[in-house]
Coordinates of C-alpha atoms in Angstrom, one line a residue:
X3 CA 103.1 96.0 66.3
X4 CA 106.0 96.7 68.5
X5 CA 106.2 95.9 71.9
X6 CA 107.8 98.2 74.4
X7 CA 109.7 97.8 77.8
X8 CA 106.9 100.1 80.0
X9 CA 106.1 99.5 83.3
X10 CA 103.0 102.2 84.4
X11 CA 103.0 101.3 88.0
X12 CA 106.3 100.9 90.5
X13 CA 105.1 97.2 91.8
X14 CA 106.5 94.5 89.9
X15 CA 104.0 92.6 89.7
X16 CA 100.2 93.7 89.7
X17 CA 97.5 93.0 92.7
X18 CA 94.8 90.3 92.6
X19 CA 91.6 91.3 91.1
X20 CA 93.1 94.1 89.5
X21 CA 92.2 95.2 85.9
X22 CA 95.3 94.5 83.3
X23 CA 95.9 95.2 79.4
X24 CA 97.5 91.8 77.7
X25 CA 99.1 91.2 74.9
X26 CA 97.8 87.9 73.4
X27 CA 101.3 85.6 72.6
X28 CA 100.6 82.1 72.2
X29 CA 97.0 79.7 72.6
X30 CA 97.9 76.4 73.6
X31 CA 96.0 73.4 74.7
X32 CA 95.6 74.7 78.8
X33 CA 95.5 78.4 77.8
X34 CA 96.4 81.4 76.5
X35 CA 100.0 83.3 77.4
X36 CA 100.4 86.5 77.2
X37 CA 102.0 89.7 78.1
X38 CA 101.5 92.2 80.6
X39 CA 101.4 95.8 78.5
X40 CA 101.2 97.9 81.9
X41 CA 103.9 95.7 83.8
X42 CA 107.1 95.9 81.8
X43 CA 105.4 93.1 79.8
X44 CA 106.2 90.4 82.0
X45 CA 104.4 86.8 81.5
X46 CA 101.0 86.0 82.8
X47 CA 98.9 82.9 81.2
X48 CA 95.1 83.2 81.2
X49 CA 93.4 79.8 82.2
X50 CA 91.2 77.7 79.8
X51 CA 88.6 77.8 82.0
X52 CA 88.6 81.3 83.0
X53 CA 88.7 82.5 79.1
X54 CA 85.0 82.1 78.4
X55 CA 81.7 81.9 80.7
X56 CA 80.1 79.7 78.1
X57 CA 81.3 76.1 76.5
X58 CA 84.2 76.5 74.4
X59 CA 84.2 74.6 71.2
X60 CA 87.4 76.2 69.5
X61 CA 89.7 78.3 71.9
X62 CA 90.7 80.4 68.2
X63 CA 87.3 82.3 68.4
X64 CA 87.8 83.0 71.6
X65 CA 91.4 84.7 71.9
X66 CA 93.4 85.4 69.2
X67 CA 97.2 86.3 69.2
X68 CA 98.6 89.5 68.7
X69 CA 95.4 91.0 69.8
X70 CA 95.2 93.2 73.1
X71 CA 92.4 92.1 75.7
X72 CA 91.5 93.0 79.6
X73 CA 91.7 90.8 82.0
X74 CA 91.3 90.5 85.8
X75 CA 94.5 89.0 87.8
X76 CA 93.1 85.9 90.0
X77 CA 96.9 85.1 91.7
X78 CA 100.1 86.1 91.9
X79 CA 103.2 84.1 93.2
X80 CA 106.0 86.2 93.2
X81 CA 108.4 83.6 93.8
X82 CA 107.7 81.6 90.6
X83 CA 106.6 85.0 88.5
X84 CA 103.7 83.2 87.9
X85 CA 100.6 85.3 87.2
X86 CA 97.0 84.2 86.2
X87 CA 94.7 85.9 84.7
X88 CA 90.6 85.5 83.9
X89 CA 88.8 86.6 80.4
X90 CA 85.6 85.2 82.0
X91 CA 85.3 87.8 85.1
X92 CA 85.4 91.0 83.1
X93 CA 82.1 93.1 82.6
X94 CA 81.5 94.9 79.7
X95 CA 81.8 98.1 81.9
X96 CA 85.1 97.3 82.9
X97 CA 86.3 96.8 79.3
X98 CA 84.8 100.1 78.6
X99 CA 86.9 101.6 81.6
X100 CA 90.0 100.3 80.6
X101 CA 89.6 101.3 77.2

């Protein structure tokens, strides 16, 4: 899958507890990065303990890379470009919305 330079929305970067596509591109120890598919696919990182509302035994099952997912945007500091995201506080209905 390629990955395209799109940006859907003028802002640079996109407002707290808004909906977002990602792009899943690395799971490390603290989290997962990823890519913003509606902003120009700049760099957000969802938190470990916003990816799941249960105990996580193996953060693999959870999120894998390469795989797109919706997620909500918890803060934004436009200084750093530092965006994170939650997996935990999406409904199914808004999966189904942004789908």
């Amino acid at each position: 899958m390629s990955l395209t330079n799109c940006r859907f929305y003028e802002e640079k970067y996109p407002d707290v507890d808004s909906l977002v596509m990602v792009n899943v591109r690395q799971v490390a120890e603290m989290g997962a990065y990823v890519k913003l598919l509606e902003y120009d696919n700049i760099d957000g990182m969802i938190l470990l303990s916003e990816l799941s509302r249960r105990r996580i035994r193996s953060i693999q099952k959870l999120i894998r890379v390469g795989r797109n997912e919706v997620v909500v945007v918890l803060r934004v500091d436009k200084e750093k470009g530092y965006i994170d995201l939650s997996k935990r506080r999406v409904s199914p209905e808004d999966v189904l919305k942004c789908e």
